[in-house]
XYZ file of C-alpha atoms in Angstrom:
698
model
C -43.146 7.976 10.017
C -42.198 5.713 7.182
C -38.669 4.719 6.859
C -37.335 3.467 3.410
C -34.422 1.592 4.815
C -37.100 -0.553 6.199
C -39.930 -0.200 3.483
C -38.071 -1.137 0.445
C -38.341 -5.013 1.566
C -37.125 -6.986 -1.853
C -37.522 -3.794 -3.724
C -35.106 -1.010 -4.060
C -34.976 1.724 -1.737
C -36.369 5.499 -2.939
C -33.133 7.063 -1.924
C -34.381 10.376 -2.431
C -36.418 9.792 0.519
C -33.842 8.531 2.788
C -32.617 11.270 5.183
C -29.632 10.585 8.729
C -32.164 10.229 10.929
C -33.723 6.779 9.362
C -30.900 5.092 9.209
C -30.537 4.403 13.506
C -34.090 3.440 13.607
C -33.969 1.034 10.503
C -30.293 -0.715 11.181
C -31.203 -1.135 14.721
C -34.334 -3.015 13.683
C -33.056 -5.260 11.511
C -30.063 -6.230 14.175
C -32.172 -7.147 16.550
C -34.165 -9.353 13.332
C -30.986 -10.575 13.403
C -29.842 -11.168 16.961
C -33.189 -13.127 16.969
C -32.311 -15.095 13.962
C -29.034 -16.402 14.652
C -30.615 -17.112 18.672
C -33.199 -19.529 17.193
C -30.470 -20.612 14.382
C -28.281 -21.941 17.331
C -31.461 -23.228 19.626
C -32.542 -25.681 16.481
C -34.124 -28.823 18.242
C -33.756 -30.807 15.231
C -30.556 -31.269 12.534
C -29.643 -28.789 10.872
C -30.864 -28.537 7.203
C -30.109 -25.906 4.277
C -34.304 -25.026 4.842
C -34.471 -24.456 8.578
C -30.708 -23.176 9.267
C -29.438 -21.088 6.096
C -32.459 -19.869 4.841
C -33.932 -18.416 7.702
C -30.125 -16.506 8.491
C -29.819 -15.707 5.092
C -33.475 -13.532 5.023
C -32.377 -11.711 7.925
C -28.785 -11.213 6.802
C -29.445 -10.184 3.875
C -31.814 -7.571 5.041
C -29.713 -6.459 7.321
C -26.550 -6.157 4.729
C -28.881 -4.255 2.051
C -29.852 -1.871 4.559
C -26.262 -1.220 5.558
C -24.886 -1.398 1.817
C -27.361 1.434 0.833
C -25.835 3.470 3.964
C -22.147 2.953 3.033
C -23.186 3.633 -0.715
C -24.713 6.881 -0.038
C -22.021 8.041 2.585
C -19.580 7.202 -0.737
C -21.823 9.351 -3.472
C -23.838 12.105 -1.367
C -21.257 12.428 1.772
C -22.294 15.022 4.545
C -21.771 15.819 8.361
C -25.190 14.413 9.113
C -25.084 11.369 7.087
C -21.123 10.351 8.324
C -22.433 10.973 11.886
C -25.085 8.341 11.669
C -23.368 5.584 9.567
C -20.565 6.175 12.310
C -23.034 5.992 15.276
C -23.800 2.704 13.741
C -21.091 1.372 12.444
C -19.932 -0.235 15.940
C -23.092 -2.118 16.086
C -23.017 -3.616 12.547
C -19.454 -4.726 13.241
C -20.139 -5.942 16.412
C -23.085 -8.469 15.252
C -20.679 -9.458 12.322
C -17.756 -10.428 15.158
C -20.782 -12.373 17.017
C -22.187 -14.125 13.997
C -18.531 -15.240 12.388
C -17.165 -16.082 16.533
C -20.346 -18.502 17.834
C -18.947 -21.966 17.624
C -22.332 -23.232 18.265
C -23.628 -22.178 15.276
C -20.196 -22.891 12.875
C -21.156 -26.491 14.899
C -24.333 -26.304 12.896
C -23.101 -25.850 9.481
C -20.843 -28.665 10.389
C -23.501 -30.926 11.222
C -24.857 -30.128 7.637
C -21.550 -30.946 6.137
C -21.619 -34.109 7.730
C -25.622 -35.236 7.692
C -27.239 -37.222 5.079
C -28.680 -34.248 3.283
C -24.972 -32.926 2.231
C -25.044 -34.953 -0.936
C -29.061 -33.950 -2.091
C -27.454 -30.119 -1.776
C -26.466 -28.431 -5.066
C -22.964 -27.664 -6.040
C -23.636 -23.984 -5.181
C -25.466 -24.669 -2.219
C -22.484 -26.996 -0.765
C -19.891 -24.138 -1.128
C -22.000 -21.680 0.399
C -21.871 -24.348 3.371
C -18.096 -24.877 2.923
C -17.226 -21.147 2.404
C -18.701 -20.222 5.822
C -17.182 -23.348 7.377
C -13.940 -21.569 6.380
C -15.462 -17.970 7.280
C -15.996 -19.157 10.761
C -12.663 -20.448 11.709
C -11.251 -16.869 9.858
C -13.616 -14.991 12.082
C -12.249 -16.589 15.231
C -15.479 -19.047 16.131
C -12.516 -21.365 17.153
C -10.530 -19.163 19.257
C -10.954 -19.729 23.081
C -13.659 -17.520 24.844
C -11.504 -15.555 26.597
C -10.126 -14.780 23.223
C -13.314 -13.951 21.543
C -13.943 -10.572 22.999
C -10.632 -9.172 22.208
C -10.850 -10.676 18.736
C -14.512 -9.005 18.539
C -12.790 -5.554 19.458
C -10.123 -5.988 16.737
C -12.996 -5.766 13.991
C -15.068 -2.677 15.465
C -11.320 -1.101 15.579
C -10.522 -1.825 12.351
C -14.031 -0.812 10.899
C -13.894 2.536 12.505
C -10.310 2.840 11.203
C -10.955 1.803 7.870
C -13.472 4.352 7.426
C -11.908 7.498 9.095
C -8.986 6.794 6.718
C -11.462 7.333 3.830
C -13.203 10.282 5.009
C -9.353 11.783 5.984
C -9.127 11.021 2.311
C -11.846 12.553 0.845
C -11.981 15.674 3.391
C -8.257 16.445 1.910
C -9.644 15.932 -1.853
C -12.897 18.242 -0.924
C -11.103 21.429 1.509
C -8.506 22.019 -1.554
C -8.795 24.466 -3.830
C -6.508 26.692 -6.009
C -7.297 29.777 -7.616
C -5.796 31.446 -11.212
C -6.287 35.207 -11.512
C -4.491 35.570 -14.713
C -5.190 33.659 -18.138
C -2.034 33.593 -19.342
C -1.090 31.612 -16.533
C -3.278 28.847 -18.045
C -1.382 27.985 -21.386
C -1.795 24.744 -22.650
C -4.693 24.109 -20.692
C -8.083 22.966 -23.688
C -10.928 24.950 -23.650
C -13.028 22.137 -21.512
C -10.444 21.958 -18.770
C -11.072 25.897 -18.453
C -14.052 26.219 -18.738
C -15.037 23.825 -15.604
C -12.121 25.415 -13.640
C -14.295 28.858 -14.397
C -17.406 26.997 -13.104
C -16.002 25.505 -9.966
C -14.494 29.254 -9.616
C -18.252 30.515 -9.829
C -19.301 27.762 -7.523
C -16.836 29.105 -4.574
C -17.845 32.506 -5.340
C -14.201 33.445 -7.038
C -13.176 35.381 -9.912
C -11.006 33.584 -12.343
C -10.160 29.904 -12.127
C -10.155 27.098 -9.790
C -8.760 23.749 -9.218
C -9.363 21.290 -7.404
C -8.037 17.608 -6.412
C -10.421 15.902 -8.038
C -9.239 13.846 -10.846
C -10.594 15.599 -13.656
C -9.642 18.997 -12.463
C -5.946 17.880 -11.108
C -4.672 15.728 -13.782
C -5.108 18.099 -16.921
C -3.036 20.754 -15.301
C -0.078 17.814 -14.714
C -0.512 16.911 -18.702
C -1.274 20.239 -20.582
C -0.159 23.344 -17.959
C 2.700 25.404 -19.432
C 2.922 27.012 -16.188
C 5.812 24.747 -14.307
C 4.781 25.882 -10.668
C 1.010 25.594 -11.205
C 2.073 21.911 -11.905
C 3.865 21.981 -8.853
C 1.445 23.256 -6.725
C -1.199 20.949 -7.428
C 1.390 17.646 -7.556
C 2.279 18.685 -3.837
C -0.872 18.872 -2.552
C -1.642 16.170 -4.663
C 0.532 13.934 -3.336
C 0.670 14.972 0.074
C -3.186 14.492 0.873
C -4.299 13.015 4.214
C -0.851 13.376 5.843
C 1.723 15.414 8.079
C 2.345 18.061 5.200
C -1.316 17.948 4.214
C -3.017 21.273 6.194
C -0.881 23.777 4.746
C -1.977 22.373 1.136
C -5.286 22.005 2.279
C -5.785 25.358 3.638
C -7.986 24.250 6.345
C -6.882 23.403 10.023
C -8.791 19.698 10.069
C -6.702 17.128 11.018
C -6.502 15.178 8.326
C -3.025 12.904 8.932
C -3.143 8.950 7.844
C -0.251 8.295 9.638
C -0.902 6.962 12.549
C -4.100 5.603 11.607
C -1.998 3.486 9.156
C -0.167 1.966 11.790
C -3.067 0.877 14.180
C -4.195 -0.774 11.036
C -1.479 -2.572 10.504
C -0.840 -3.300 14.165
C -4.760 -4.762 14.676
C -4.282 -7.117 11.049
C -0.833 -8.241 12.346
C -2.636 -9.345 15.637
C -5.743 -10.464 14.137
C -3.833 -12.578 12.115
C -1.492 -14.266 14.838
C -4.440 -15.039 16.808
C -5.846 -17.168 14.505
C -2.082 -18.787 13.861
C -1.504 -16.945 11.101
C 2.220 -15.477 10.701
C 1.480 -12.772 9.541
C -1.583 -11.106 7.675
C -0.880 -11.881 4.176
C -0.585 -15.669 4.994
C -4.400 -15.281 6.170
C -5.455 -13.283 3.473
C -4.457 -15.801 1.249
C -6.631 -18.421 2.899
C -9.802 -17.836 -0.024
C -7.176 -16.827 -2.673
C -5.618 -18.586 -5.909
C -2.311 -17.858 -4.983
C -0.968 -21.098 -2.363
C 1.880 -18.977 -0.206
C 3.546 -15.848 0.760
C 6.812 -16.329 -0.960
C 4.442 -17.624 -4.773
C 3.417 -13.898 -4.338
C 6.406 -12.126 -3.889
C 8.252 -14.064 -6.700
C 5.471 -13.416 -9.193
C 6.041 -9.600 -8.251
C 9.742 -9.778 -8.173
C 9.642 -11.775 -11.558
C 6.586 -9.049 -13.119
C 9.155 -6.538 -12.303
C 12.107 -8.103 -13.940
C 10.586 -8.318 -17.299
C 9.255 -4.701 -17.302
C 12.712 -3.136 -16.035
C 14.361 -2.954 -18.979
C 11.083 -1.892 -20.963
C 11.045 1.022 -17.888
C 14.917 1.869 -17.934
C 14.393 2.727 -21.811
C 11.017 4.457 -21.263
C 12.798 6.637 -18.973
C 15.789 7.521 -21.226
C 13.957 8.646 -24.038
C 11.770 10.761 -21.691
C 14.642 12.433 -20.256
C 16.601 12.835 -23.733
C 13.748 14.685 -25.316
C 12.347 16.778 -21.837
C 16.198 18.286 -22.195
C 16.697 18.710 -25.835
C 12.855 19.816 -26.296
C 11.461 20.874 -22.972
C 14.499 22.650 -21.844
C 13.773 20.606 -18.909
C 17.164 19.489 -17.606
C 16.133 17.706 -14.238
C 12.887 16.170 -14.929
C 10.623 16.849 -11.181
C 7.434 14.709 -10.534
C 5.120 17.347 -11.954
C 7.285 17.244 -14.966
C 6.699 13.744 -15.477
C 2.875 13.841 -16.787
C 3.623 16.890 -19.122
C 6.699 15.993 -20.376
C 5.235 12.551 -21.719
C 2.290 14.271 -23.102
C 4.401 15.850 -25.096
C 6.786 13.273 -25.944
C 3.680 11.426 -27.088
C 2.376 13.636 -29.214
C 5.540 14.279 -30.578
C 6.620 10.774 -31.176
C 3.123 9.987 -32.503
C 1.550 12.944 -33.493
C -1.404 12.829 -31.640
C -2.514 14.483 -28.202
C -5.092 12.705 -25.304
C -6.812 16.262 -25.607
C -7.709 15.495 -29.635
C -8.401 12.009 -28.680
C -10.823 12.683 -25.856
C -13.307 15.105 -28.222
C -14.417 11.658 -30.001
C -15.606 10.544 -26.932
C -18.939 11.539 -25.734
C -19.985 9.894 -22.814
C -23.161 9.421 -24.821
C -21.743 7.380 -27.576
C -19.280 5.794 -25.261
C -22.310 3.983 -23.131
C -23.792 3.297 -26.531
C -20.677 1.413 -27.597
C -20.271 -0.166 -24.924
C -23.682 -1.564 -24.570
C -23.271 -2.635 -28.718
C -20.277 -5.126 -27.715
C -22.488 -6.012 -24.622
C -24.903 -6.798 -26.631
C -23.270 -8.631 -29.419
C -21.431 -11.032 -27.517
C -23.185 -11.783 -24.987
C -26.569 -11.945 -26.163
C -28.145 -9.340 -24.129
C -30.010 -6.187 -24.415
C -29.562 -3.415 -22.445
C -32.788 -0.392 -21.619
C -33.158 2.573 -19.641
C -35.229 1.752 -16.680
C -36.533 4.382 -14.142
C -35.286 3.367 -10.925
C -35.228 5.635 -7.666
C -31.759 7.726 -7.895
C -29.996 9.419 -5.247
C -28.691 12.257 -7.422
C -29.582 13.846 -10.863
C -27.127 12.722 -12.765
C -27.407 9.114 -12.236
C -28.883 6.853 -14.810
C -30.376 3.355 -14.887
C -30.315 0.374 -16.924
C -32.322 -2.919 -17.254
C -30.622 -5.859 -18.783
C -32.728 -8.646 -20.372
C -31.945 -11.879 -22.366
C -32.036 -13.681 -25.229
C -35.802 -14.576 -24.084
C -36.656 -10.758 -23.735
C -36.787 -11.077 -19.426
C -35.023 -8.944 -17.011
C -32.432 -10.391 -15.649
C -30.447 -7.333 -14.023
C -30.568 -3.710 -13.131
C -27.652 -1.461 -12.871
C -27.162 2.339 -12.038
C -24.705 4.281 -13.716
C -23.163 7.338 -11.969
C -20.693 8.821 -14.200
C -19.834 12.352 -12.859
C -17.876 14.134 -10.395
C -18.997 16.246 -7.458
C -18.260 17.408 -3.981
C -19.155 14.996 -1.534
C -18.619 11.683 -3.568
C -15.362 9.500 -3.074
C -12.989 9.858 -5.565
C -11.971 6.834 -8.121
C -14.025 4.392 -9.817
C -15.643 1.101 -8.816
C -19.008 -1.185 -9.033
C -21.234 -2.697 -6.057
C -23.784 -4.425 -5.303
C -27.374 -3.099 -4.483
C -29.091 -6.649 -4.247
C -27.963 -9.937 -5.342
C -29.144 -12.508 -7.614
C -30.753 -15.413 -5.566
C -33.885 -17.742 -5.296
C -36.437 -16.280 -3.183
C -38.871 -18.210 -0.825
C -41.782 -17.881 -3.084
C -39.892 -19.353 -6.239
C -39.148 -16.187 -8.023
C -36.007 -14.879 -8.829
C -34.386 -11.928 -7.202
C -32.523 -10.219 -10.165
C -29.337 -8.473 -9.342
C -29.131 -4.746 -9.102
C -25.105 -3.309 -9.574
C -24.025 0.229 -8.975
C -21.071 1.661 -11.397
C -19.595 4.707 -9.853
C -17.317 6.812 -11.793
C -15.681 10.263 -11.843
C -15.994 11.593 -15.165
C -15.817 15.846 -16.332
C -19.774 16.865 -16.137
C -21.190 18.241 -19.103
C -19.952 22.062 -19.730
C -21.727 25.111 -20.628
C -20.034 26.537 -23.405
C -20.486 29.993 -24.826
C -24.436 29.511 -23.739
C -24.905 25.819 -24.519
C -24.595 22.396 -22.734
C -21.723 20.286 -24.342
C -21.591 16.796 -23.813
C -19.072 15.281 -21.847
C -16.148 13.762 -23.361
C -13.988 11.539 -21.686
C -10.336 10.437 -22.486
C -9.567 6.923 -24.098
C -8.375 5.871 -20.187
C -11.983 6.698 -19.135
C -12.920 4.799 -22.092
C -10.986 1.323 -20.630
C -12.255 2.606 -16.687
C -16.041 2.450 -17.946
C -15.589 -1.098 -19.376
C -12.920 -2.406 -16.746
C -15.971 -1.490 -14.377
C -18.795 -2.962 -16.147
C -16.681 -6.064 -16.514
C -17.331 -6.437 -12.348
C -21.045 -5.236 -13.121
C -21.611 -8.225 -15.724
C -19.978 -10.975 -13.383
C -22.222 -9.885 -11.210
C -25.171 -9.132 -13.069
C -25.678 -12.178 -15.702
C -24.515 -14.592 -13.432
C -27.242 -17.630 -13.109
C -26.575 -19.391 -9.703
C -29.828 -18.927 -7.252
C -27.340 -18.909 -3.923
C -26.786 -15.515 -2.901
C -23.354 -16.263 -1.477
C -21.640 -17.749 -4.381
C -23.561 -15.758 -7.016
C -21.956 -13.045 -9.483
C -18.645 -11.903 -7.465
C -19.897 -13.469 -4.076
C -17.527 -16.213 -3.398
C -14.964 -15.155 -5.961
C -11.491 -15.661 -4.958
C -9.924 -12.235 -4.378
C -6.955 -12.724 -6.926
C -9.215 -13.919 -9.583
C -12.281 -11.217 -9.398
C -10.312 -8.706 -11.446
C -10.458 -11.271 -14.261
C -13.828 -9.759 -16.267
C -13.273 -6.460 -15.716
C -10.029 -6.426 -17.308
C -10.973 -8.766 -19.974
C -13.627 -6.195 -21.242
C -10.677 -4.019 -21.019
C -9.325 -5.271 -24.225
C -11.866 -4.505 -26.621
C -11.372 -0.846 -26.273
C -7.865 -1.489 -28.320
C -10.256 -2.959 -31.293
C -10.955 -0.850 -34.579
C -14.423 -2.300 -34.813
C -15.127 -1.636 -31.006
C -13.756 2.062 -31.244
C -16.219 2.731 -34.584
C -19.328 2.285 -32.153
C -17.873 4.618 -29.488
C -16.699 7.346 -31.273
C -18.336 10.302 -32.321
C -16.693 13.600 -32.565
C -18.524 16.051 -29.990
C -18.583 18.979 -32.705
C -18.598 16.851 -36.437
C -19.886 13.940 -35.173
C -17.270 11.846 -37.293
C -15.897 8.602 -35.875
C -12.500 8.245 -34.625
C -10.175 7.770 -37.947
C -8.527 4.793 -38.795
C -5.463 6.781 -38.934
C -5.569 8.265 -35.203
C -6.787 5.207 -33.842
C -3.167 3.468 -35.792
C -1.177 6.031 -33.891
C -3.353 5.413 -30.673
C -2.095 1.615 -31.156
C 1.247 2.545 -31.718
C 0.764 4.313 -28.996
C -0.550 1.801 -26.642
C 2.326 0.009 -24.177
C 4.053 4.008 -24.511
C 5.931 4.244 -21.338
C 4.525 0.588 -20.121
C 7.286 -0.419 -18.681
C 7.001 2.791 -16.232
C 3.554 1.728 -15.663
C 3.979 -1.455 -15.209
C 6.901 -0.746 -12.291
C 4.496 1.845 -10.750
C 1.884 -0.891 -10.253
C 4.496 -3.364 -9.147
C 5.751 -0.720 -6.474
C 1.973 -0.142 -5.205
C 1.461 -4.268 -5.066
C 4.875 -4.793 -3.441
C 4.817 -2.059 -0.919
C 1.091 -3.689 -0.126
C 2.498 -7.060 0.009
C 5.547 -6.605 2.201
C 3.635 -4.606 4.633
C 1.568 -7.609 5.189
C 4.228 -9.870 5.200
C 7.159 -8.550 6.744
C 6.704 -5.310 8.245
C 6.763 -5.213 11.975
C 4.333 -2.878 12.732
C 4.680 -3.557 16.423
C 7.740 -1.681 17.180
C 7.278 0.638 13.858
C 6.850 4.053 14.007
C 4.372 6.036 11.426
C 7.423 7.161 9.686
C 8.345 3.622 8.861
C 5.596 2.927 6.433
C 6.851 6.039 4.204
C 10.129 4.600 4.741
C 9.183 1.313 3.447
C 7.722 2.788 0.543
C 10.552 4.923 -0.241
C 12.307 1.592 -0.175
C 10.439 -0.346 -2.003
C 10.358 2.305 -4.575
C 13.943 2.100 -4.833
C 14.232 -1.141 -5.160
C 11.773 -1.552 -8.139
C 11.333 1.464 -9.999
C 13.616 3.648 -12.118
C 12.030 6.977 -10.772
C 12.725 7.876 -7.994
C 10.097 8.424 -4.967
C 9.421 12.598 -4.496
C 10.621 13.559 -0.701
C 7.979 15.291 0.167
C 5.593 12.325 -1.544
C 3.525 10.935 1.060
C 1.028 8.432 -1.359
C 0.653 5.559 1.139
C -1.488 8.222 3.084
C -4.184 8.456 0.144
C -4.067 4.179 -0.334
C -7.257 3.748 0.143
C -7.374 0.335 -1.707
C -5.654 -1.163 0.907
C -6.283 0.885 3.724
C -9.773 1.545 3.362
C -10.960 -1.124 0.924
C -10.524 -4.254 0.213
C -7.119 -4.490 -1.090
C -5.068 -5.452 1.912
C -2.469 -7.710 1.173
C -4.487 -8.334 -2.386
C -3.351 -5.569 -4.926
C -1.120 -7.750 -6.309
C -4.632 -9.425 -7.617
C -4.621 -6.920 -10.337
C -1.511 -7.831 -11.865
C -2.565 -11.723 -10.904
C -5.654 -11.532 -12.903
C -4.301 -9.639 -15.800
C -2.237 -13.119 -16.476
C -6.040 -14.472 -16.666
C -7.948 -11.865 -18.550
C -5.296 -11.362 -21.245
C -5.499 -15.402 -21.776
C -9.367 -15.225 -22.126
C -9.120 -12.494 -24.551
C -6.200 -14.375 -26.314
C -9.744 -16.752 -27.291
C -11.237 -14.167 -28.887
C -8.127 -13.020 -31.100
C -7.887 -16.488 -32.111
C -11.189 -16.874 -34.123
C -11.129 -13.196 -35.802
C -9.706 -15.154 -39.151
C -12.381 -17.432 -38.617
C -15.216 -15.507 -37.733
C -14.424 -11.801 -39.216
C -14.857 -9.795 -35.982
C -13.581 -10.086 -32.262
C -17.262 -8.886 -31.484
C -17.554 -13.262 -31.645
C -21.397 -14.430 -29.695
C -20.545 -17.955 -29.743
C -16.900 -17.517 -27.688
C -19.131 -14.760 -25.505
C -21.633 -17.225 -24.863
C -19.560 -19.762 -23.969
C -17.177 -16.985 -21.520
C -20.970 -16.347 -20.556
C -21.508 -19.839 -18.892
C -18.186 -20.774 -17.589
C -16.932 -17.293 -16.247
C -19.509 -14.782 -15.763
C -22.631 -17.290 -14.852
C -21.046 -19.767 -12.245
C -19.706 -17.075 -10.055
C -18.187 -18.033 -6.950
C -19.875 -21.502 -7.013
C -16.390 -22.683 -8.308
C -12.905 -22.246 -8.292
C -11.766 -19.474 -10.552
C -9.294 -22.067 -11.539
C -12.131 -24.430 -12.669
C -13.990 -21.700 -15.059
C -10.785 -20.944 -16.595
C -9.932 -23.830 -17.733
C -13.542 -24.209 -18.892
C -13.311 -21.646 -20.813
C -9.585 -22.011 -22.238
C -9.668 -25.719 -21.966
C -6.311 -25.297 -20.455
C -4.508 -23.329 -17.531
C -3.933 -19.482 -18.158
C -0.381 -19.174 -19.693
C 1.262 -15.976 -19.293
C 2.622 -15.268 -23.072
C -0.910 -13.299 -24.270
C -0.361 -10.670 -21.376
C 3.182 -10.247 -22.107
C 2.516 -9.505 -25.824
C 0.007 -6.910 -25.052
C 1.740 -5.345 -22.919
C 4.932 -5.035 -25.235
C 7.559 -7.118 -22.960
C 7.592 -10.064 -24.514
C 10.857 -9.613 -25.341
C 11.862 -9.739 -21.957
C 10.155 -13.112 -21.828
C 13.245 -15.103 -23.162
């Protein structure tokens, strides 16, 4: 029988034909090939070179990595019990191979021979960077550990892989298993028509009468924003913030054990042990080796300074909100489930518009057309629909062509929320750019995944899905990551696109793109009212612009709490002697020290903090703010040239940005790439100005 995971070669698989039973056969076969390639690399009877060492390893590792990447992707977007079981069965074996590769002292020596050979000067900068990064990664992977320590180090990697997957599965299951039914329409006062329509459809899907709400963000958050029913807001809030915790089952309405309390502590203990085995004081110090930041204290000081800048603004935000809630809403004590509701009412009163009003101007199809216009104008590429194989009927595919009309990349867009799909938004690579043995270029392919509301049938007619302006910003953000991956011109896989980029700089291209969502020229291309087809009026946009930094002090402190919690967990938390409840205590302590809003005693937000417990942001959540400095300063270059050029969509600077930031990928340091683009090191002023915090910088 055919196996799509083995037959794809350099091409994309036929996702629709992949079954869970294909996974073991394919991964086992590719692992055998990878182990054989590793064996041959170690046993080379000639001097190692790029051609006889790196290329063969790259070929087998890429084949394994791409197939395993497809499996990981499918578990994120169409999860099922059978798929999860097949993934779990092969996860230890894939992790074991990775450990064997990274811990091979013999292979490590082969790489070092290339670095010290006469061939070294003949390698390109990108090839040298790959070898240098590999030598660094061998050290971090335990290659220099005593042989008696390597089995334990490998076991840590295996256990961490299993624990992080369990953490993610618990969050997904806790989110998916909750449903709340409302029978009386009067209890839903304040909710917009499209939200009611979606709730009606969800109830019908579950064979219920009335309206149903779950913890997917498009269902949960509008209740927090718009529902007049305070009890409804509280019910959903408490279910949301206790997901995957010891408090979760009473809200999840099930008997599954989804508590992540012990899993978090186990993950931290293993990371701490790993760091100590490699000679680092803590995991935070270990994590900094491939990053821009140079020390644990530098990151801590960076976060403390940011919190200090935002604190006065946050105090003003809170005082204003409390006064408004008391006098206008008769809410004397703001509870956590009141914050979004009162904030939305205050924003409407202060700026005379609502998020729901704005949302009607952003049908997703029009937003995409506007987004593509921005990309095509400033980067001088062309985006067209494609017919790639997909995993779900809602998924779209596209091709990207350069100035010469040659295809340089493809991407998928999986835009809508659904059951079995991990929440949030992300970009992942399906295939990286590289020079193949036959002399052709393998074009990069990106997955772009969001969780927007689906199109609705209202009064018998299918209505285009509309998204909030925040969702528009999210879409631009993920496309920034995608452009970094897709527009690279580096032919060496290990440093093409986002590969090899310092982790605390990887958000630069994504956050850079967000800035275009605040320019009216761009808004005119993005907007088209779902009923009247009118663009978003300038008057309404001016109100949005005036409200751009509405409660930005509160938002900034919230992000600093997340980042500081992550940092202290990995820099100073005593995971060895801690109890699971100590993690929650740290989150409360960090919130108390930094934020002006109290943390609800019931809140268990660390239990669903997938970025650091199941994603790539362990001891790295600070990088969102770190890269925000870079991105704001980069965008200010476009702003400075508007008076000369007459538009923010300046292809002259856009092509310069493309060449100096996007095309070089990880082939040189992010600091050097930024200096090549901006002509100087980054400065914080643009971010303070964009965020309305410039007054606090004095």
